[in-house]
Amino acid sequence: MTFRSCFAISLLLLSTGCFLGSEDDGYAELGQTRFEGSTLPVFDGQDRPIIGSTMGVRRWSSENKQWEVLGTGLAEHPPSDYLESRPLAVWRPAIDPAGNLYAFGGPAGTPQLNRLAVGGAQWERFDQGLPQTYPSITIDQVVGDTDGNLYLSGGESNEPVAYQRRRGATGWSRLVFVAGEVTAYGVTIIPDGAGNLYFNRHHGVQPRDVWRLSAGSTTPVKILGPDNGVGVADRKGNLYGYFSGKNGRLAPGETTPSPLPETPEGWRYTGSIIAGPLVERIDAAGALYAQAKEGPYSDVQIFKLAPGSGAWTRIGPELGEPLAWTISPKGRLYTRTPYGVYAFGS
């Protein structure tokens, strides 16, 4: 059976939509909860999805077949259409390697960064040292490295910013890329699993440059100039992304990327004129994932490039475009609409 969205779904702010399918087809709906304003899920050490929304932060229980609220102390907002246009009331969950959870949100007009420690029952404020000029600062990412340091990116007064909180510190400090330089329109953080972080600076969807913060360092260093962007990084330090007009893999210490295999004939990346896959996800085994489509009116298909393989393979159902999707560490495909979260694969 072919699974298709009933309406177009925005990659960042999803409109109404639905999927057709059943568990017999390998594509299952995870409960009936409407996650208004929610993001895509993050995953704990047991590969369980955790999602945030105006209804709080919740984790899917496969045993109880329902989404269970995590922690107390966060104000929940009842579902209503007007909240979709108020991102400061939307929870933005993240998880660090130790399993601590972070959520950006709070009562409308007073957003804050919160933490739920492993084994804890109560969310606590965790924004000491961040500018108290809310709501001029918005947090898009919270990322932890293997040493227990935390990093976040966002925007402040229309300028992208990144902050760090070193292990044992009591507050946050701002990361400086180039003193006095306007950084770009956005900053995306990409960890490699070995404690190194890469920062994409970009103008909208266009890549600007890439910076590396090596494990144990406190100063980012530019490693790639204009028109370069990293999609993901693996545990060996290989970077996968868009390099000077070409998709490829950049190995540690090298300056020239090697090309990635192209998706099957007729399938191309969906978001620009890039003629081939643009890697957007990686799982714990090192498999790469990209989205592609056959033509302007066709559905999106997710492709997988297994380690050591020379060819992409199609996985999961065909889905509407634009598509909101992610891959769990164990390689399970997740998509969502405002009406639910859907999973494909065992």
mmCIF file with all atom_site columns, C-alpha atoms in Angstrom, residues 5-191:
data_model
loop_
_atom_site.group_PDB
_atom_site.id
_atom_site.type_symbol
_atom_site.label_atom_id
_atom_site.label_alt_id
_atom_site.label_comp_id
_atom_site.label_asym_id
_atom_site.label_entity_id
_atom_site.label_seq_id
_atom_site.pdbx_PDB_ins_code
_atom_site.Cartn_x
_atom_site.Cartn_y
_atom_site.Cartn_z
_atom_site.occupancy
_atom_site.B_iso_or_equiv
_atom_site.pdbx_formal_charge
_atom_site.auth_seq_id
_atom_site.auth_comp_id
_atom_site.auth_asym_id
_atom_site.auth_atom_id
_atom_site.pdbx_PDB_model_num
ATOM 1   C CA . SER A 1 5   ? -0.132 12.851 3.067  1.00 0.00 ? 5   SER A CA 1
ATOM 2   C CA . CYS A 1 6   ? -3.576 14.320 2.469  1.00 0.00 ? 6   CYS A CA 1
ATOM 3   C CA . PHE A 1 7   ? -2.252 17.865 2.466  1.00 0.00 ? 7   PHE A CA 1
ATOM 4   C CA . ALA A 1 8   ? 1.178  19.474 2.127  1.00 0.00 ? 8   ALA A CA 1
ATOM 5   C CA . ILE A 1 9   ? 3.223  19.486 5.328  1.00 0.00 ? 9   ILE A CA 1
ATOM 6   C CA . SER A 1 10  ? 5.672  22.251 6.066  1.00 0.00 ? 10  SER A CA 1
ATOM 7   C CA . LEU A 1 11  ? 9.156  21.183 7.141  1.00 0.00 ? 11  LEU A CA 1
ATOM 8   C CA . LEU A 1 12  ? 9.244  23.621 10.048 1.00 0.00 ? 12  LEU A CA 1
ATOM 9   C CA . LEU A 1 13  ? 5.660  24.755 10.736 1.00 0.00 ? 13  LEU A CA 1
ATOM 10  C CA . LEU A 1 14  ? 3.374  21.923 9.717  1.00 0.00 ? 14  LEU A CA 1
ATOM 11  C CA . SER A 1 15  ? -0.072 22.511 8.341  1.00 0.00 ? 15  SER A CA 1
ATOM 12  C CA . THR A 1 16  ? -2.932 20.078 8.626  1.00 0.00 ? 16  THR A CA 1
ATOM 13  C CA . GLY A 1 17  ? -2.402 16.664 7.094  1.00 0.00 ? 17  GLY A CA 1
ATOM 14  C CA . CYS A 1 18  ? -2.810 12.940 7.589  1.00 0.00 ? 18  CYS A CA 1
ATOM 15  C CA . PHE A 1 19  ? -1.269 9.620  6.600  1.00 0.00 ? 19  PHE A CA 1
ATOM 16  C CA . LEU A 1 20  ? -2.942 6.473  5.451  1.00 0.00 ? 20  LEU A CA 1
ATOM 17  C CA . GLY A 1 21  ? -1.690 3.090  6.525  1.00 0.00 ? 21  GLY A CA 1
ATOM 18  C CA . SER A 1 22  ? -1.788 0.445  9.195  1.00 0.00 ? 22  SER A CA 1
ATOM 19  C CA . GLU A 1 23  ? 0.537  -1.480 11.445 1.00 0.00 ? 23  GLU A CA 1
ATOM 20  C CA . ASP A 1 24  ? 0.163  -4.424 9.055  1.00 0.00 ? 24  ASP A CA 1
ATOM 21  C CA . ASP A 1 25  ? 1.907  -2.305 6.433  1.00 0.00 ? 25  ASP A CA 1
ATOM 22  C CA . GLY A 1 26  ? 4.749  -1.479 8.833  1.00 0.00 ? 26  GLY A CA 1
ATOM 23  C CA . TYR A 1 27  ? 3.681  2.145  9.296  1.00 0.00 ? 27  TYR A CA 1
ATOM 24  C CA . ALA A 1 28  ? 2.102  2.814  12.672 1.00 0.00 ? 28  ALA A CA 1
ATOM 25  C CA . GLU A 1 29  ? 0.476  5.840  14.277 1.00 0.00 ? 29  GLU A CA 1
ATOM 26  C CA . LEU A 1 30  ? 1.740  6.449  17.805 1.00 0.00 ? 30  LEU A CA 1
ATOM 27  C CA . GLY A 1 31  ? -1.429 7.355  19.629 1.00 0.00 ? 31  GLY A CA 1
ATOM 28  C CA . GLN A 1 32  ? -4.063 9.935  18.743 1.00 0.00 ? 32  GLN A CA 1
ATOM 29  C CA . THR A 1 33  ? -2.598 12.942 20.575 1.00 0.00 ? 33  THR A CA 1
ATOM 30  C CA . ARG A 1 34  ? -2.584 16.226 18.688 1.00 0.00 ? 34  ARG A CA 1
ATOM 31  C CA . PHE A 1 35  ? 0.867  17.770 19.195 1.00 0.00 ? 35  PHE A CA 1
ATOM 32  C CA . GLU A 1 36  ? 0.043  21.326 18.297 1.00 0.00 ? 36  GLU A CA 1
ATOM 33  C CA . GLY A 1 37  ? 3.197  23.363 17.893 1.00 0.00 ? 37  GLY A CA 1
ATOM 34  C CA . SER A 1 38  ? 5.444  20.368 18.492 1.00 0.00 ? 38  SER A CA 1
ATOM 35  C CA . THR A 1 39  ? 8.824  19.565 17.016 1.00 0.00 ? 39  THR A CA 1
ATOM 36  C CA . LEU A 1 40  ? 10.098 16.230 15.735 1.00 0.00 ? 40  LEU A CA 1
ATOM 37  C CA . PRO A 1 41  ? 11.096 13.751 18.453 1.00 0.00 ? 41  PRO A CA 1
ATOM 38  C CA . VAL A 1 42  ? 14.445 13.201 20.128 1.00 0.00 ? 42  VAL A CA 1
ATOM 39  C CA . PHE A 1 43  ? 15.346 9.763  21.482 1.00 0.00 ? 43  PHE A CA 1
ATOM 40  C CA . ASP A 1 44  ? 16.542 8.396  24.809 1.00 0.00 ? 44  ASP A CA 1
ATOM 41  C CA . GLY A 1 45  ? 19.051 5.594  25.343 1.00 0.00 ? 45  GLY A CA 1
ATOM 42  C CA . GLN A 1 46  ? 16.340 3.004  24.689 1.00 0.00 ? 46  GLN A CA 1
ATOM 43  C CA . ASP A 1 47  ? 15.397 4.553  21.333 1.00 0.00 ? 47  ASP A CA 1
ATOM 44  C CA . ARG A 1 48  ? 12.095 5.822  22.734 1.00 0.00 ? 48  ARG A CA 1
ATOM 45  C CA . PRO A 1 49  ? 10.787 9.018  21.083 1.00 0.00 ? 49  PRO A CA 1
ATOM 46  C CA . ILE A 1 50  ? 10.342 12.121 23.221 1.00 0.00 ? 50  ILE A CA 1
ATOM 47  C CA . ILE A 1 51  ? 8.401  15.050 21.819 1.00 0.00 ? 51  ILE A CA 1
ATOM 48  C CA . GLY A 1 52  ? 7.568  18.540 23.018 1.00 0.00 ? 52  GLY A CA 1
ATOM 49  C CA . SER A 1 53  ? 4.575  20.723 22.303 1.00 0.00 ? 53  SER A CA 1
ATOM 50  C CA . THR A 1 54  ? 2.226  23.180 23.903 1.00 0.00 ? 54  THR A CA 1
ATOM 51  C CA . MET A 1 55  ? 0.951  20.136 25.789 1.00 0.00 ? 55  MET A CA 1
ATOM 52  C CA . GLY A 1 56  ? 4.279  19.628 27.563 1.00 0.00 ? 56  GLY A CA 1
ATOM 53  C CA . VAL A 1 57  ? 7.101  17.122 27.052 1.00 0.00 ? 57  VAL A CA 1
ATOM 54  C CA . ARG A 1 58  ? 6.027  13.508 26.574 1.00 0.00 ? 58  ARG A CA 1
ATOM 55  C CA . ARG A 1 59  ? 7.583  10.107 25.834 1.00 0.00 ? 59  ARG A CA 1
ATOM 56  C CA . TRP A 1 60  ? 5.951  7.295  23.897 1.00 0.00 ? 60  TRP A CA 1
ATOM 57  C CA . SER A 1 61  ? 5.317  4.148  25.910 1.00 0.00 ? 61  SER A CA 1
ATOM 58  C CA . SER A 1 62  ? 5.089  1.118  23.626 1.00 0.00 ? 62  SER A CA 1
ATOM 59  C CA . GLU A 1 63  ? 3.861  -0.920 26.578 1.00 0.00 ? 63  GLU A CA 1
ATOM 60  C CA . ASN A 1 64  ? 0.952  1.393  27.428 1.00 0.00 ? 64  ASN A CA 1
ATOM 61  C CA . LYS A 1 65  ? 0.416  2.591  23.854 1.00 0.00 ? 65  LYS A CA 1
ATOM 62  C CA . GLN A 1 66  ? 0.291  6.234  24.894 1.00 0.00 ? 66  GLN A CA 1
ATOM 63  C CA . TRP A 1 67  ? 2.352  9.405  25.309 1.00 0.00 ? 67  TRP A CA 1
ATOM 64  C CA . GLU A 1 68  ? 3.319  9.913  28.951 1.00 0.00 ? 68  GLU A CA 1
ATOM 65  C CA . VAL A 1 69  ? 4.129  13.300 30.486 1.00 0.00 ? 69  VAL A CA 1
ATOM 66  C CA . LEU A 1 70  ? 7.726  13.653 31.678 1.00 0.00 ? 70  LEU A CA 1
ATOM 67  C CA . GLY A 1 71  ? 8.325  15.621 34.852 1.00 0.00 ? 71  GLY A CA 1
ATOM 68  C CA . THR A 1 72  ? 6.264  18.243 36.624 1.00 0.00 ? 72  THR A CA 1
ATOM 69  C CA . GLY A 1 73  ? 6.605  21.981 36.868 1.00 0.00 ? 73  GLY A CA 1
ATOM 70  C CA . LEU A 1 74  ? 6.089  22.952 33.221 1.00 0.00 ? 74  LEU A CA 1
ATOM 71  C CA . ALA A 1 75  ? 2.976  24.899 32.372 1.00 0.00 ? 75  ALA A CA 1
ATOM 72  C CA . GLU A 1 76  ? 0.893  23.190 29.716 1.00 0.00 ? 76  GLU A CA 1
ATOM 73  C CA . HIS A 1 77  ? -1.104 25.184 27.184 1.00 0.00 ? 77  HIS A CA 1
ATOM 74  C CA . PRO A 1 78  ? -4.403 23.836 25.884 1.00 0.00 ? 78  PRO A CA 1
ATOM 75  C CA . PRO A 1 79  ? -4.501 23.153 22.135 1.00 0.00 ? 79  PRO A CA 1
ATOM 76  C CA . SER A 1 80  ? -5.751 26.140 20.159 1.00 0.00 ? 80  SER A CA 1
ATOM 77  C CA . ASP A 1 81  ? -4.939 27.420 16.723 1.00 0.00 ? 81  ASP A CA 1
ATOM 78  C CA . TYR A 1 82  ? -3.528 30.750 17.888 1.00 0.00 ? 82  TYR A CA 1
ATOM 79  C CA . LEU A 1 83  ? -0.659 29.020 19.704 1.00 0.00 ? 83  LEU A CA 1
ATOM 80  C CA . GLU A 1 84  ? 0.703  27.768 16.371 1.00 0.00 ? 84  GLU A CA 1
ATOM 81  C CA . SER A 1 85  ? 1.845  31.342 15.625 1.00 0.00 ? 85  SER A CA 1
ATOM 82  C CA . ARG A 1 86  ? 3.409  31.855 19.062 1.00 0.00 ? 86  ARG A CA 1
ATOM 83  C CA . PRO A 1 87  ? 6.691  29.883 19.079 1.00 0.00 ? 87  PRO A CA 1
ATOM 84  C CA . LEU A 1 88  ? 7.629  31.149 22.546 1.00 0.00 ? 88  LEU A CA 1
ATOM 85  C CA . ALA A 1 89  ? 4.885  28.936 23.928 1.00 0.00 ? 89  ALA A CA 1
ATOM 86  C CA . VAL A 1 90  ? 6.246  25.867 22.110 1.00 0.00 ? 90  VAL A CA 1
ATOM 87  C CA . TRP A 1 91  ? 8.477  23.386 23.892 1.00 0.00 ? 91  TRP A CA 1
ATOM 88  C CA . ARG A 1 92  ? 11.793 22.647 22.161 1.00 0.00 ? 92  ARG A CA 1
ATOM 89  C CA . PRO A 1 93  ? 13.116 19.396 23.661 1.00 0.00 ? 93  PRO A CA 1
ATOM 90  C CA . ALA A 1 94  ? 16.720 18.228 23.498 1.00 0.00 ? 94  ALA A CA 1
ATOM 91  C CA . ILE A 1 95  ? 18.662 15.446 25.198 1.00 0.00 ? 95  ILE A CA 1
ATOM 92  C CA . ASP A 1 96  ? 22.343 15.210 26.092 1.00 0.00 ? 96  ASP A CA 1
ATOM 93  C CA . PRO A 1 97  ? 24.512 12.065 26.047 1.00 0.00 ? 97  PRO A CA 1
ATOM 94  C CA . ALA A 1 98  ? 23.868 11.515 29.763 1.00 0.00 ? 98  ALA A CA 1
ATOM 95  C CA . GLY A 1 99  ? 20.112 11.447 29.205 1.00 0.00 ? 99  GLY A CA 1
ATOM 96  C CA . ASN A 1 100 ? 19.208 14.802 30.777 1.00 0.00 ? 100 ASN A CA 1
ATOM 97  C CA . LEU A 1 101 ? 16.327 16.534 29.015 1.00 0.00 ? 101 LEU A CA 1
ATOM 98  C CA . TYR A 1 102 ? 16.084 20.202 28.110 1.00 0.00 ? 102 TYR A CA 1
ATOM 99  C CA . ALA A 1 103 ? 13.026 22.136 27.004 1.00 0.00 ? 103 ALA A CA 1
ATOM 100 C CA . PHE A 1 104 ? 12.706 25.739 25.936 1.00 0.00 ? 104 PHE A CA 1
ATOM 101 C CA . GLY A 1 105 ? 9.347  27.137 26.880 1.00 0.00 ? 105 GLY A CA 1
ATOM 102 C CA . GLY A 1 106 ? 7.199  28.583 29.595 1.00 0.00 ? 106 GLY A CA 1
ATOM 103 C CA . PRO A 1 107 ? 4.096  30.678 30.118 1.00 0.00 ? 107 PRO A CA 1
ATOM 104 C CA . ALA A 1 108 ? 3.394  32.861 27.090 1.00 0.00 ? 108 ALA A CA 1
ATOM 105 C CA . GLY A 1 109 ? 5.654  35.905 27.184 1.00 0.00 ? 109 GLY A CA 1
ATOM 106 C CA . THR A 1 110 ? 8.103  34.435 29.726 1.00 0.00 ? 110 THR A CA 1
ATOM 107 C CA . PRO A 1 111 ? 10.032 31.674 27.916 1.00 0.00 ? 111 PRO A CA 1
ATOM 108 C CA . GLN A 1 112 ? 12.882 29.944 29.672 1.00 0.00 ? 112 GLN A CA 1
ATOM 109 C CA . LEU A 1 113 ? 15.304 27.041 29.339 1.00 0.00 ? 113 LEU A CA 1
ATOM 110 C CA . ASN A 1 114 ? 14.477 24.131 31.648 1.00 0.00 ? 114 ASN A CA 1
ATOM 111 C CA . ARG A 1 115 ? 16.201 20.854 32.557 1.00 0.00 ? 115 ARG A CA 1
ATOM 112 C CA . LEU A 1 116 ? 14.847 17.510 33.723 1.00 0.00 ? 116 LEU A CA 1
ATOM 113 C CA . ALA A 1 117 ? 17.764 15.552 35.174 1.00 0.00 ? 117 ALA A CA 1
ATOM 114 C CA . VAL A 1 118 ? 18.031 11.794 34.716 1.00 0.00 ? 118 VAL A CA 1
ATOM 115 C CA . GLY A 1 119 ? 15.848 10.185 37.366 1.00 0.00 ? 119 GLY A CA 1
ATOM 116 C CA . GLY A 1 120 ? 14.373 13.540 38.314 1.00 0.00 ? 120 GLY A CA 1
ATOM 117 C CA . ALA A 1 121 ? 10.699 14.348 38.680 1.00 0.00 ? 121 ALA A CA 1
ATOM 118 C CA . GLN A 1 122 ? 10.752 18.151 38.585 1.00 0.00 ? 122 GLN A CA 1
ATOM 119 C CA . TRP A 1 123 ? 11.797 20.483 35.765 1.00 0.00 ? 123 TRP A CA 1
ATOM 120 C CA . GLU A 1 124 ? 14.180 23.250 36.884 1.00 0.00 ? 124 GLU A CA 1
ATOM 121 C CA . ARG A 1 125 ? 15.304 26.557 35.409 1.00 0.00 ? 125 ARG A CA 1
ATOM 122 C CA . PHE A 1 126 ? 18.595 26.176 33.561 1.00 0.00 ? 126 PHE A CA 1
ATOM 123 C CA . ASP A 1 127 ? 19.179 29.532 31.891 1.00 0.00 ? 127 ASP A CA 1
ATOM 124 C CA . GLN A 1 128 ? 21.591 31.206 34.298 1.00 0.00 ? 128 GLN A CA 1
ATOM 125 C CA . GLY A 1 129 ? 23.994 33.364 32.308 1.00 0.00 ? 129 GLY A CA 1
ATOM 126 C CA . LEU A 1 130 ? 21.790 33.660 29.244 1.00 0.00 ? 130 LEU A CA 1
ATOM 127 C CA . PRO A 1 131 ? 20.663 37.171 28.277 1.00 0.00 ? 131 PRO A CA 1
ATOM 128 C CA . GLN A 1 132 ? 17.589 38.133 30.229 1.00 0.00 ? 132 GLN A CA 1
ATOM 129 C CA . THR A 1 133 ? 16.254 40.079 27.272 1.00 0.00 ? 133 THR A CA 1
ATOM 130 C CA . TYR A 1 134 ? 13.450 37.610 26.598 1.00 0.00 ? 134 TYR A CA 1
ATOM 131 C CA . PRO A 1 135 ? 11.764 37.315 24.258 1.00 0.00 ? 135 PRO A CA 1
ATOM 132 C CA . SER A 1 136 ? 14.487 38.782 22.003 1.00 0.00 ? 136 SER A CA 1
ATOM 133 C CA . ILE A 1 137 ? 16.448 35.497 22.344 1.00 0.00 ? 137 ILE A CA 1
ATOM 134 C CA . THR A 1 138 ? 15.038 32.241 21.006 1.00 0.00 ? 138 THR A CA 1
ATOM 135 C CA . ILE A 1 139 ? 16.657 28.852 21.485 1.00 0.00 ? 139 ILE A CA 1
ATOM 136 C CA . ASP A 1 140 ? 16.670 26.487 18.505 1.00 0.00 ? 140 ASP A CA 1
ATOM 137 C CA . GLN A 1 141 ? 19.072 23.773 19.688 1.00 0.00 ? 141 GLN A CA 1
ATOM 138 C CA . VAL A 1 142 ? 20.574 22.402 22.877 1.00 0.00 ? 142 VAL A CA 1
ATOM 139 C CA . VAL A 1 143 ? 23.392 19.914 22.208 1.00 0.00 ? 143 VAL A CA 1
ATOM 140 C CA . GLY A 1 144 ? 25.578 17.995 24.637 1.00 0.00 ? 144 GLY A CA 1
ATOM 141 C CA . ASP A 1 145 ? 29.008 16.490 23.954 1.00 0.00 ? 145 ASP A CA 1
ATOM 142 C CA . THR A 1 146 ? 30.565 13.352 25.400 1.00 0.00 ? 146 THR A CA 1
ATOM 143 C CA . ASP A 1 147 ? 32.438 15.381 28.061 1.00 0.00 ? 147 ASP A CA 1
ATOM 144 C CA . GLY A 1 148 ? 29.226 16.713 29.583 1.00 0.00 ? 148 GLY A CA 1
ATOM 145 C CA . ASN A 1 149 ? 29.476 20.224 28.116 1.00 0.00 ? 149 ASN A CA 1
ATOM 146 C CA . LEU A 1 150 ? 26.374 21.854 26.687 1.00 0.00 ? 150 LEU A CA 1
ATOM 147 C CA . TYR A 1 151 ? 25.935 24.159 23.715 1.00 0.00 ? 151 TYR A CA 1
ATOM 148 C CA . LEU A 1 152 ? 22.953 25.989 22.321 1.00 0.00 ? 152 LEU A CA 1
ATOM 149 C CA . SER A 1 153 ? 22.192 28.074 19.272 1.00 0.00 ? 153 SER A CA 1
ATOM 150 C CA . GLY A 1 154 ? 19.492 30.570 18.619 1.00 0.00 ? 154 GLY A CA 1
ATOM 151 C CA . GLY A 1 155 ? 18.890 34.201 17.834 1.00 0.00 ? 155 GLY A CA 1
ATOM 152 C CA . GLU A 1 156 ? 19.182 37.426 19.774 1.00 0.00 ? 156 GLU A CA 1
ATOM 153 C CA . SER A 1 157 ? 17.898 40.730 18.380 1.00 0.00 ? 157 SER A CA 1
ATOM 154 C CA . ASN A 1 158 ? 17.836 39.221 14.873 1.00 0.00 ? 158 ASN A CA 1
ATOM 155 C CA . GLU A 1 159 ? 21.447 37.998 15.109 1.00 0.00 ? 159 GLU A CA 1
ATOM 156 C CA . PRO A 1 160 ? 22.336 34.285 15.408 1.00 0.00 ? 160 PRO A CA 1
ATOM 157 C CA . VAL A 1 161 ? 24.161 33.327 18.576 1.00 0.00 ? 161 VAL A CA 1
ATOM 158 C CA . ALA A 1 162 ? 25.688 30.258 20.222 1.00 0.00 ? 162 ALA A CA 1
ATOM 159 C CA . TYR A 1 163 ? 26.402 29.693 23.914 1.00 0.00 ? 163 TYR A CA 1
ATOM 160 C CA . GLN A 1 164 ? 28.282 27.073 25.900 1.00 0.00 ? 164 GLN A CA 1
ATOM 161 C CA . ARG A 1 165 ? 27.986 25.758 29.422 1.00 0.00 ? 165 ARG A CA 1
ATOM 162 C CA . ARG A 1 166 ? 31.093 23.827 30.418 1.00 0.00 ? 166 ARG A CA 1
ATOM 163 C CA . ARG A 1 167 ? 30.750 20.833 32.696 1.00 0.00 ? 167 ARG A CA 1
ATOM 164 C CA . GLY A 1 168 ? 30.703 21.994 36.318 1.00 0.00 ? 168 GLY A CA 1
ATOM 165 C CA . ALA A 1 169 ? 30.010 25.629 35.404 1.00 0.00 ? 169 ALA A CA 1
ATOM 166 C CA . THR A 1 170 ? 27.065 27.451 36.938 1.00 0.00 ? 170 THR A CA 1
ATOM 167 C CA . GLY A 1 171 ? 26.134 29.523 33.900 1.00 0.00 ? 171 GLY A CA 1
ATOM 168 C CA . TRP A 1 172 ? 26.338 30.030 30.157 1.00 0.00 ? 172 TRP A CA 1
ATOM 169 C CA . SER A 1 173 ? 28.888 32.031 28.157 1.00 0.00 ? 173 SER A CA 1
ATOM 170 C CA . ARG A 1 174 ? 28.697 33.204 24.570 1.00 0.00 ? 174 ARG A CA 1
ATOM 171 C CA . LEU A 1 175 ? 30.822 31.595 21.862 1.00 0.00 ? 175 LEU A CA 1
ATOM 172 C CA . VAL A 1 176 ? 32.592 34.107 19.630 1.00 0.00 ? 176 VAL A CA 1
ATOM 173 C CA . PHE A 1 177 ? 33.276 33.050 16.052 1.00 0.00 ? 177 PHE A CA 1
ATOM 174 C CA . VAL A 1 178 ? 34.962 36.177 14.681 1.00 0.00 ? 178 VAL A CA 1
ATOM 175 C CA . ALA A 1 179 ? 34.974 39.272 16.866 1.00 0.00 ? 179 ALA A CA 1
ATOM 176 C CA . GLY A 1 180 ? 32.930 42.053 15.321 1.00 0.00 ? 180 GLY A CA 1
ATOM 177 C CA . GLU A 1 181 ? 31.717 39.958 12.365 1.00 0.00 ? 181 GLU A CA 1
ATOM 178 C CA . VAL A 1 182 ? 28.027 39.572 11.657 1.00 0.00 ? 182 VAL A CA 1
ATOM 179 C CA . THR A 1 183 ? 27.690 35.818 11.878 1.00 0.00 ? 183 THR A CA 1
ATOM 180 C CA . ALA A 1 184 ? 24.945 35.085 9.299  1.00 0.00 ? 184 ALA A CA 1
ATOM 181 C CA . TYR A 1 185 ? 21.233 34.428 9.540  1.00 0.00 ? 185 TYR A CA 1
ATOM 182 C CA . GLY A 1 186 ? 21.480 31.214 11.505 1.00 0.00 ? 186 GLY A CA 1
ATOM 183 C CA . VAL A 1 187 ? 23.728 28.737 13.306 1.00 0.00 ? 187 VAL A CA 1
ATOM 184 C CA . THR A 1 188 ? 23.201 24.960 13.332 1.00 0.00 ? 188 THR A CA 1
ATOM 185 C CA . ILE A 1 189 ? 25.155 22.670 15.660 1.00 0.00 ? 189 ILE A CA 1
ATOM 186 C CA . ILE A 1 190 ? 26.288 19.227 14.443 1.00 0.00 ? 190 ILE A CA 1
ATOM 187 C CA . PRO A 1 191 ? 27.987 16.838 16.937 1.00 0.00 ? 191 PRO A CA 1
#
